[in-house]
Coordinates of C-alpha atoms in Angstrom, one line a residue:
M30 CA 88.0 93.4 116.0
K31 CA 84.4 92.4 115.0
K32 CA 84.4 94.3 111.8
L33 CA 83.4 92.4 108.7
L34 CA 84.7 93.6 105.3
L35 CA 83.5 92.4 101.9
L36 CA 86.0 90.2 100.2
F37 CA 86.9 92.2 97.1
A38 CA 84.2 91.9 94.5
I39 CA 83.5 88.2 95.0
G40 CA 80.0 87.5 96.0
A41 CA 78.6 84.1 97.1
N42 CA 77.0 83.7 93.7
A43 CA 80.4 83.8 92.1
I44 CA 81.6 80.6 93.7
N45 CA 82.0 77.9 91.1
L46 CA 81.2 74.4 92.5
M47 CA 82.1 71.1 90.9
G48 CA 78.9 69.6 92.3
Q49 CA 78.5 66.0 93.3
T50 CA 80.4 63.7 91.0
P51 CA 80.3 59.9 91.7
C52 CA 83.4 57.8 91.3
E53 CA 82.6 55.7 88.3
N54 CA 85.0 53.5 86.3
G55 CA 88.0 54.9 88.3
M56 CA 87.2 58.6 87.7
A57 CA 85.1 61.3 89.3
G58 CA 85.0 63.8 86.6
N59 CA 88.6 64.6 85.8
Y60 CA 89.9 63.0 89.0
P61 CA 91.2 59.4 89.4
C62 CA 89.4 57.7 92.3
N63 CA 88.7 54.4 94.0
G64 CA 85.8 54.2 96.4
Y65 CA 85.4 58.0 97.1
D66 CA 83.0 60.4 95.4
L67 CA 83.6 64.1 94.9
L68 CA 80.9 66.1 96.8
S69 CA 82.2 69.6 96.0
Q70 CA 85.3 71.8 95.3
L71 CA 86.2 75.4 95.8
S72 CA 89.2 76.9 93.9
L73 CA 92.0 79.0 95.2
N74 CA 90.7 81.9 93.2
V75 CA 87.5 81.8 95.4
L76 CA 89.2 81.1 98.7
A77 CA 92.3 83.2 98.4
G78 CA 91.0 85.8 96.0
S79 CA 93.8 85.0 93.5
N80 CA 95.2 82.0 91.6
Q81 CA 98.6 83.3 92.5
E82 CA 98.2 82.1 96.0
S83 CA 98.4 78.4 97.1
G84 CA 96.8 76.1 99.7
N85 CA 98.3 74.3 102.6
D86 CA 96.9 72.9 105.9
S87 CA 93.3 72.0 106.8
W88 CA 91.3 71.2 109.9
G89 CA 87.6 71.2 110.9
W90 CA 85.1 72.3 113.4
T91 CA 81.7 70.9 114.4
D92 CA 79.4 73.5 116.1
P93 CA 78.5 71.9 119.4
D94 CA 75.1 73.7 119.4
S95 CA 73.8 72.9 115.9
G96 CA 76.0 70.0 114.8
K97 CA 76.9 71.9 111.6
E98 CA 80.3 71.1 110.1
Y99 CA 82.8 73.6 108.9
A100 CA 86.1 73.1 107.0
I101 CA 89.1 75.3 107.8
V102 CA 91.6 75.6 104.9
G103 CA 95.1 77.3 105.2
L104 CA 96.3 79.5 102.4
T105 CA 99.5 81.4 101.7
N106 CA 97.6 84.7 102.4
G107 CA 95.3 83.6 105.3
T108 CA 92.8 81.0 106.6
A109 CA 89.5 80.2 104.9
F110 CA 86.3 79.1 106.6
I111 CA 83.7 77.0 104.7
D112 CA 80.2 75.9 105.9
I113 CA 79.9 72.3 104.7
S114 CA 76.6 71.4 106.4
D115 CA 75.2 71.1 102.9
P116 CA 78.2 69.2 101.4
I117 CA 77.0 69.5 97.8
N118 CA 76.6 73.3 98.2
P119 CA 79.4 74.6 100.5
I120 CA 79.4 78.2 101.5
F121 CA 82.7 80.1 101.6
L122 CA 82.1 82.3 104.6
G123 CA 85.3 84.3 104.4
R124 CA 88.9 84.3 105.7
V125 CA 91.2 85.7 108.3
E126 CA 94.1 87.3 106.5
T127 CA 97.7 86.6 107.4
E128 CA 99.1 88.6 110.3
T129 CA 102.2 89.7 108.4
F130 CA 102.8 88.5 104.8
S131 CA 102.2 85.4 102.7
S132 CA 103.7 82.1 103.8
V133 CA 103.8 78.7 102.1
W134 CA 103.5 77.1 105.6
R135 CA 100.4 77.9 107.6
D136 CA 98.9 75.5 110.2
I137 CA 95.6 75.4 112.1
K138 CA 94.3 73.5 115.0
V139 CA 91.0 73.8 117.0
Y140 CA 90.4 73.7 120.7
G141 CA 86.8 74.0 121.8
N142 CA 85.2 76.8 119.7
Y143 CA 88.4 78.5 118.8
A144 CA 90.9 78.1 115.9
F145 CA 94.6 78.7 116.5
I146 CA 96.8 79.7 113.5
V147 CA 100.5 79.9 113.0
A148 CA 102.8 80.5 110.0
D149 CA 106.4 79.8 109.2
A150 CA 108.9 82.2 107.6
A151 CA 106.3 84.9 108.2
G152 CA 108.2 87.4 110.4
N153 CA 106.5 88.4 113.6
H154 CA 103.2 86.5 112.8
G155 CA 102.6 85.0 116.2
M156 CA 99.6 82.8 116.9
Q157 CA 96.2 84.1 115.7
V158 CA 93.0 83.1 117.6
F159 CA 89.6 83.1 115.9
D160 CA 86.3 82.6 117.6
L161 CA 84.5 80.0 115.4
T162 CA 81.1 80.8 116.8
R163 CA 81.2 83.9 114.6
L164 CA 80.6 81.5 111.7
R165 CA 77.1 80.9 112.8
N166 CA 75.7 84.2 111.5
V167 CA 77.7 85.6 108.6
A168 CA 75.7 88.2 106.7
N169 CA 76.5 88.4 102.9
P170 CA 79.4 86.0 102.7
P171 CA 82.2 86.0 101.9
V172 CA 83.8 88.5 104.2
V173 CA 87.2 89.2 105.7
F174 CA 87.4 88.5 109.5
D175 CA 89.8 90.1 111.9
A176 CA 91.4 87.7 114.3
D177 CA 89.9 87.9 117.8
A178 CA 93.3 87.7 119.6
R179 CA 97.0 87.2 118.9
Y180 CA 99.7 85.6 121.0
G181 CA 103.0 87.5 120.4
G182 CA 105.3 85.4 122.5
I183 CA 106.8 83.9 119.3
G184 CA 107.2 85.1 115.7
S185 CA 107.1 82.4 113.1
C186 CA 106.3 78.7 113.8
H187 CA 106.1 75.8 111.4
N188 CA 103.3 74.0 113.1
I189 CA 100.8 73.9 116.0
V190 CA 99.6 70.9 118.0
I191 CA 96.7 70.7 120.4
N192 CA 95.7 67.9 122.7
P193 CA 91.9 68.2 122.7
S194 CA 91.7 67.1 126.3
E195 CA 94.1 69.7 127.7
P196 CA 94.0 73.5 127.4
Y197 CA 97.5 73.8 125.9
A198 CA 98.8 74.6 122.4
Y199 CA 102.2 73.3 121.4
L200 CA 103.9 75.5 118.9
V201 CA 106.8 73.7 117.1
G202 CA 109.5 74.7 114.7
C203 CA 109.4 78.2 116.1
D204 CA 112.1 80.9 116.5
D205 CA 112.4 80.0 120.2
F206 CA 113.4 76.9 122.3
S207 CA 115.7 75.7 119.6
G208 CA 112.8 75.0 117.3
G209 CA 111.4 72.5 119.9
A210 CA 108.0 72.9 121.6
V211 CA 106.7 76.2 122.9
F212 CA 103.9 75.7 125.5
V213 CA 101.0 78.1 125.4
D214 CA 98.2 78.0 128.0
I215 CA 94.9 78.5 126.1
S216 CA 92.5 77.9 129.0
D217 CA 91.4 81.5 128.3
P218 CA 91.5 81.3 124.5
L219 CA 91.4 85.0 124.0
N220 CA 94.2 85.6 126.4
P221 CA 96.8 82.9 125.7
Q222 CA 99.8 82.8 128.0
G223 CA 103.3 81.4 127.6
A224 CA 103.9 78.4 129.8
G225 CA 107.5 77.4 129.0
G226 CA 108.8 75.0 126.5
Y227 CA 111.1 72.1 125.6
A228 CA 114.3 72.4 123.7
D229 CA 116.5 69.5 124.8
S230 CA 115.7 67.3 121.7
G231 CA 116.2 70.0 119.1
Y232 CA 113.9 71.0 116.2
T233 CA 110.4 69.5 115.9
H234 CA 108.8 69.7 112.5
D235 CA 105.4 68.3 113.6
A236 CA 104.0 66.4 116.6
Q237 CA 101.1 64.7 118.3
V238 CA 100.2 65.3 122.0
V239 CA 97.8 62.9 123.8
T240 CA 96.6 62.2 127.2
Y241 CA 97.9 58.7 127.3
D242 CA 95.5 55.7 127.6
G243 CA 97.6 53.1 125.8
P244 CA 99.2 49.8 126.9
D245 CA 102.2 51.2 128.9
A246 CA 100.7 51.5 132.4
D247 CA 103.7 53.6 133.5
Y248 CA 102.3 56.5 131.6
T249 CA 98.5 56.1 132.0
G250 CA 96.9 59.6 132.3
R251 CA 100.1 61.4 131.5
E252 CA 100.3 64.0 128.7
I253 CA 102.7 62.6 126.1
Y254 CA 104.4 64.6 123.4
I255 CA 105.4 62.7 120.2
G256 CA 107.7 64.9 118.2
S257 CA 108.8 64.2 114.6
N258 CA 112.2 65.8 114.6
G259 CA 113.2 66.3 111.0
S260 CA 116.8 67.1 110.1
F261 CA 118.6 67.5 106.8
G262 CA 121.6 65.8 108.4
S263 CA 121.8 62.5 110.4
N264 CA 119.7 63.5 113.4
N265 CA 116.3 62.5 112.2
K266 CA 114.3 60.9 115.0
V267 CA 111.0 60.6 116.9
V268 CA 111.0 61.7 120.5
F269 CA 108.6 60.8 123.3
V270 CA 108.4 63.4 126.1
D271 CA 106.3 63.5 129.2
V272 CA 104.9 67.1 129.2
T273 CA 102.4 66.7 132.1
N274 CA 104.4 69.1 134.2
K275 CA 105.0 72.1 131.9
N276 CA 107.8 73.3 134.2
N277 CA 109.7 70.0 134.0
P278 CA 109.2 68.1 130.7
V279 CA 111.0 64.8 130.7
L280 CA 112.4 62.9 127.7
I281 CA 111.1 59.3 127.8
S282 CA 112.9 57.9 124.8
D283 CA 113.7 58.6 121.1
I284 CA 114.1 56.4 118.1
D285 CA 115.5 56.6 114.6
Y286 CA 115.1 54.3 111.5
D287 CA 116.9 53.2 108.4
S288 CA 117.3 55.4 105.4
P289 CA 115.9 58.6 106.8
G290 CA 115.3 61.6 104.4
Y291 CA 113.4 64.0 106.7
T292 CA 111.3 62.9 109.7
H293 CA 108.0 64.7 109.0
Q294 CA 104.9 63.6 110.8
A295 CA 103.6 60.7 112.9
W296 CA 100.2 59.6 114.3
L297 CA 99.2 56.9 116.8
T298 CA 96.8 54.1 116.0
E299 CA 93.7 54.3 118.1
D300 CA 94.9 51.7 120.6
S301 CA 98.2 53.6 121.0
N302 CA 100.1 50.3 120.2
Y303 CA 101.7 51.6 117.0
L304 CA 102.9 54.9 115.5
L305 CA 102.7 55.6 111.8
L306 CA 105.5 57.9 110.5
G307 CA 105.9 59.7 107.2
D308 CA 109.3 60.7 106.0
E309 CA 109.0 63.6 103.5
L310 CA 112.2 63.2 101.5
D311 CA 112.9 59.4 101.4
E312 CA 110.9 58.9 98.1
Q313 CA 113.0 61.6 96.3
S314 CA 116.2 60.6 98.0
F315 CA 116.1 56.9 97.5
G316 CA 113.7 56.4 94.5
I317 CA 111.2 54.4 96.5
N318 CA 107.4 54.3 96.6
T319 CA 105.5 56.1 99.3
R320 CA 106.9 54.7 102.6
T321 CA 105.2 54.7 106.0
I322 CA 107.5 53.5 108.9
I323 CA 105.5 51.6 111.6
F324 CA 106.8 51.7 115.2
D325 CA 105.8 49.4 118.0
V326 CA 105.3 51.8 120.9
Q327 CA 103.6 49.5 123.4
D328 CA 106.6 50.2 125.7
L329 CA 107.2 54.0 125.5
D330 CA 110.6 53.6 127.1
N331 CA 111.7 51.3 124.4
P332 CA 110.0 51.9 121.1
Q333 CA 110.9 49.6 118.2
V334 CA 110.7 49.7 114.4
H335 CA 108.0 47.1 113.6
N336 CA 107.5 47.2 109.8
E337 CA 107.3 49.4 106.7
Y338 CA 104.4 50.0 104.3
Y339 CA 105.0 50.9 100.7
G340 CA 102.2 52.5 98.7
P341 CA 101.4 51.9 95.0
T342 CA 103.0 55.2 93.7
E343 CA 106.2 57.1 94.1
A344 CA 104.4 60.2 95.5
I345 CA 105.7 61.9 98.7
D346 CA 103.7 61.3 101.8
H347 CA 102.8 64.4 103.8
N348 CA 100.1 64.6 106.6
G349 CA 98.4 61.4 107.8
Y350 CA 95.7 60.8 110.4
V351 CA 94.2 57.7 112.0
L352 CA 90.5 57.2 112.6
E353 CA 89.6 53.8 114.0
D354 CA 91.0 51.3 111.6
K355 CA 91.8 53.6 108.7
F356 CA 94.8 55.8 107.9
Y357 CA 93.9 58.9 105.9
L358 CA 97.1 60.1 104.1
A359 CA 97.6 63.3 102.2
N360 CA 100.0 61.9 99.6
Y361 CA 100.9 65.1 97.6
T362 CA 100.6 64.3 93.9
A363 CA 98.7 61.0 94.6
G364 CA 96.0 62.9 96.5
L365 CA 94.1 61.3 99.5
R366 CA 95.0 57.6 100.1
V367 CA 93.0 55.6 102.5
V368 CA 94.8 52.6 104.1
D369 CA 93.4 49.8 106.2
V370 CA 95.5 49.5 109.4
S371 CA 93.4 46.9 111.2
N372 CA 96.2 44.4 110.6
V373 CA 99.0 46.7 111.5
A374 CA 100.3 44.3 114.2
S375 CA 101.0 41.7 111.6
S376 CA 104.6 41.1 110.5
N377 CA 103.4 40.8 106.9
N378 CA 101.0 43.0 104.8
A379 CA 100.6 45.2 107.9
M380 CA 98.7 47.9 105.9
E381 CA 96.6 47.8 102.7
E382 CA 95.3 50.6 100.6
I383 CA 91.5 50.4 100.2
G384 CA 90.6 53.7 98.5
Y385 CA 91.8 57.0 97.1
F386 CA 90.8 60.3 95.6
D387 CA 93.6 61.9 93.5
T388 CA 93.4 65.7 93.4
Y389 CA 96.4 66.0 91.2
P390 CA 95.5 63.9 88.1
Q391 CA 98.4 64.7 85.8
S392 CA 101.0 62.5 87.6
N393 CA 102.0 60.7 90.8
V394 CA 105.7 61.7 90.7
A395 CA 107.7 62.5 93.9
D396 CA 107.0 66.3 93.8
F397 CA 105.7 68.9 96.2
D398 CA 102.2 69.6 94.8
G399 CA 98.7 68.2 95.2
A400 CA 97.2 67.2 98.6
W401 CA 98.8 68.9 101.5
S402 CA 96.5 67.7 104.2
V403 CA 93.3 65.9 105.0
Y404 CA 90.7 66.1 107.8
P405 CA 88.7 62.9 108.3
Y406 CA 87.1 63.5 111.7
F407 CA 83.6 64.8 110.8
E408 CA 80.7 62.7 112.1
S409 CA 79.2 62.8 108.6
G410 CA 82.0 60.8 107.2
N411 CA 82.9 63.5 104.8
V412 CA 86.6 64.1 104.3
V413 CA 88.3 67.5 103.6
I414 CA 91.3 67.6 101.3
S415 CA 93.4 70.8 101.0
D416 CA 95.3 70.9 97.7
I417 CA 98.3 73.2 97.1
S418 CA 97.2 74.2 93.6
R419 CA 93.5 73.4 93.5
G420 CA 92.1 74.5 96.8
F421 CA 89.4 72.7 98.7
F422 CA 87.8 69.3 98.0
L423 CA 85.1 67.5 100.0
V424 CA 84.8 63.7 99.3
R425 CA 82.9 60.8 100.8
P426 CA 83.0 57.0 100.5
S427 CA 81.2 55.9 97.3
D428 CA 79.0 53.3 99.0
G429 CA 77.5 55.9 101.2
T430 CA 78.9 54.5 104.4
M431 CA 80.5 56.5 107.1
G432 CA 83.9 54.9 106.5
V433 CA 83.9 54.2 110.3
N434 CA 80.7 52.6 111.6
D435 CA 77.4 52.5 109.8
M436 CA 75.2 55.2 111.3
N437 CA 72.3 52.7 111.2
M438 CA 74.3 50.3 113.4
G439 CA 74.6 52.7 116.4
T440 CA 77.2 55.3 115.7
F441 CA 76.4 58.5 117.6
S442 CA 77.6 62.1 118.1
I443 CA 78.6 63.8 121.4
Y444 CA 78.3 67.6 122.0
P445 CA 79.6 69.6 123.6
N446 CA 82.9 67.8 123.7
P447 CA 84.8 68.7 125.9
A448 CA 81.9 69.0 128.3
T449 CA 81.6 70.7 131.7
S450 CA 78.1 70.1 133.0
F451 CA 76.4 67.8 130.5
A452 CA 77.0 66.0 127.2
K453 CA 74.3 65.3 124.7
L454 CA 74.4 62.0 122.9
V455 CA 72.6 61.9 119.5
A456 CA 72.1 58.6 117.6
G457 CA 72.7 58.3 113.9
K458 CA 70.2 58.0 111.2
N459 CA 67.4 55.5 111.8
A460 CA 69.0 54.6 115.1
Q461 CA 68.0 55.0 118.8
I462 CA 70.0 55.0 122.0
E463 CA 68.9 52.0 124.0
S464 CA 71.7 52.0 126.7
V465 CA 74.6 54.2 127.8
K466 CA 77.7 53.2 129.7
V467 CA 80.7 55.3 130.7
Y468 CA 84.1 54.1 131.6
S469 CA 87.2 55.8 133.0
I470 CA 90.5 55.4 131.1
L471 CA 91.4 52.7 133.5
G472 CA 88.3 50.7 132.4
Q473 CA 86.2 51.3 135.5
E474 CA 82.5 51.6 134.7
I475 CA 81.3 54.8 136.3
F476 CA 77.8 55.3 134.8
T477 CA 75.2 53.1 133.3
Q478 CA 71.6 53.5 132.1
T479 CA 69.4 51.1 130.2
R480 CA 66.0 51.1 128.6
I481 CA 66.4 54.6 127.2
N482 CA 65.0 54.0 123.7
Q483 CA 65.4 57.6 122.5
K484 CA 67.1 59.5 119.7
E485 CA 68.9 61.7 122.1
F486 CA 70.2 61.3 125.7
T487 CA 71.6 64.0 128.0
L488 CA 74.5 62.6 130.0
P489 CA 75.2 64.6 133.3
V490 CA 78.9 65.0 133.9
T491 CA 79.0 67.4 136.9
N492 CA 80.1 64.6 139.2
F493 CA 82.8 63.4 136.8
S494 CA 86.4 64.3 137.5
K495 CA 88.2 66.2 134.8
G496 CA 89.7 63.8 132.3
V497 CA 89.1 61.4 129.4
Y498 CA 86.2 58.9 129.4
I499 CA 84.9 56.2 127.0
V500 CA 81.1 56.4 126.3
K501 CA 79.5 53.3 124.9
I502 CA 76.0 53.1 123.5
N503 CA 73.9 50.0 122.8
E504 CA 76.8 47.7 123.9
G505 CA 78.6 48.6 120.6
A506 CA 79.7 52.0 119.4
T507 CA 82.1 53.9 121.6
K508 CA 83.6 57.5 121.6
K509 CA 85.9 59.4 123.8
L510 CA 84.5 62.2 125.9
V511 CA 86.6 64.9 127.6
V512 CA 85.3 66.5 130.8
R513 CA 86.9 69.7 132.0

């Protein structure tokens, strides 16, 4: 299980990097861009060992001990792990090979210090589990890692979803529960256990699961499953399910929309007032530009279509994620598109594109190539793009900002998160922590300390109940903290 094998004849010195390339006059080297520089790139030949393989999903992990950042990139033949703590000179550490055979569809999510991996149309693949702390000390990379564990309660699954505040994985589009959600208890990550499932609403292509802290007080603190239930027929819809009790999941509501092609993936805005949905086939089916459907979900029992956003190209939208007031969209042949959603509540001009990095420069047609997924959640502000035919890209806002809050204005990091006994708060560059306040999800202040004036602060959480909290420093920057 712990054995490391050299990856073919590829040594670390054989990795060809693009190097840092600024976005100037609309181009970063060969790539069209607006507001995003290219930091580095690794090809499929490096990551997969062959140009005959292709890329798919991506995610990320930040080591809670060191703060080092790692990119995780899905491939048809496995899952690659990349040390990006030096973003100009990333190190391809190695990969976990597929459990069965190559698959176009591989998906990865992270809970704590473990990566969980599924694949679709891959036979009896199951869910692989990989201990990410093994990336801390890899001798002579790149290597081939064995998975640390495997859940065999399912075979193939299209996707995997994890709520970071609860120890459950939700496997969707599997060969069980009618393609709905398969619940897996990952509280002991190396010994995952089946915990039931939900089949009543049919096949789910992708989903988001959250511990709800939005405006609908009826569901505060409940675990809510938001399923994007794609169909090649007339049954495309988004479903809202209360999955707090795994033995008795309850449908809250569902909603459809005009001119569906294939309901693909949706993500909540940070205040949980709106849901941004991508339909994967509407651009091809109806000859329209990239469309995002905006739902008003302030009443989970009665969600409503609020608006639609159309991008500047006809490219197909794929995976999209929200971070504060920005929507980071993997837009296939149009690459990464960054959209301002701060005005999403408006009835006019609800969203506006503010930047992009196009990993597929030859066209922006409605085709299935280019950027499959993006990961924008690193504290550094660097964004991972996984491209179907060009592998791994790492980009960053051209003006050097975080793209969220300027580090000099009080942005901070929290680790470990989730926490059990303490959480260390670390201020950003040229900043200090002057004060700390902690609030429950109901807005109750449960901790405060002032006159700290230090770079780091250790927050004791042993007396906190398990759950989600909001940590505020310097009366400004806030972050969610999970205590378990």
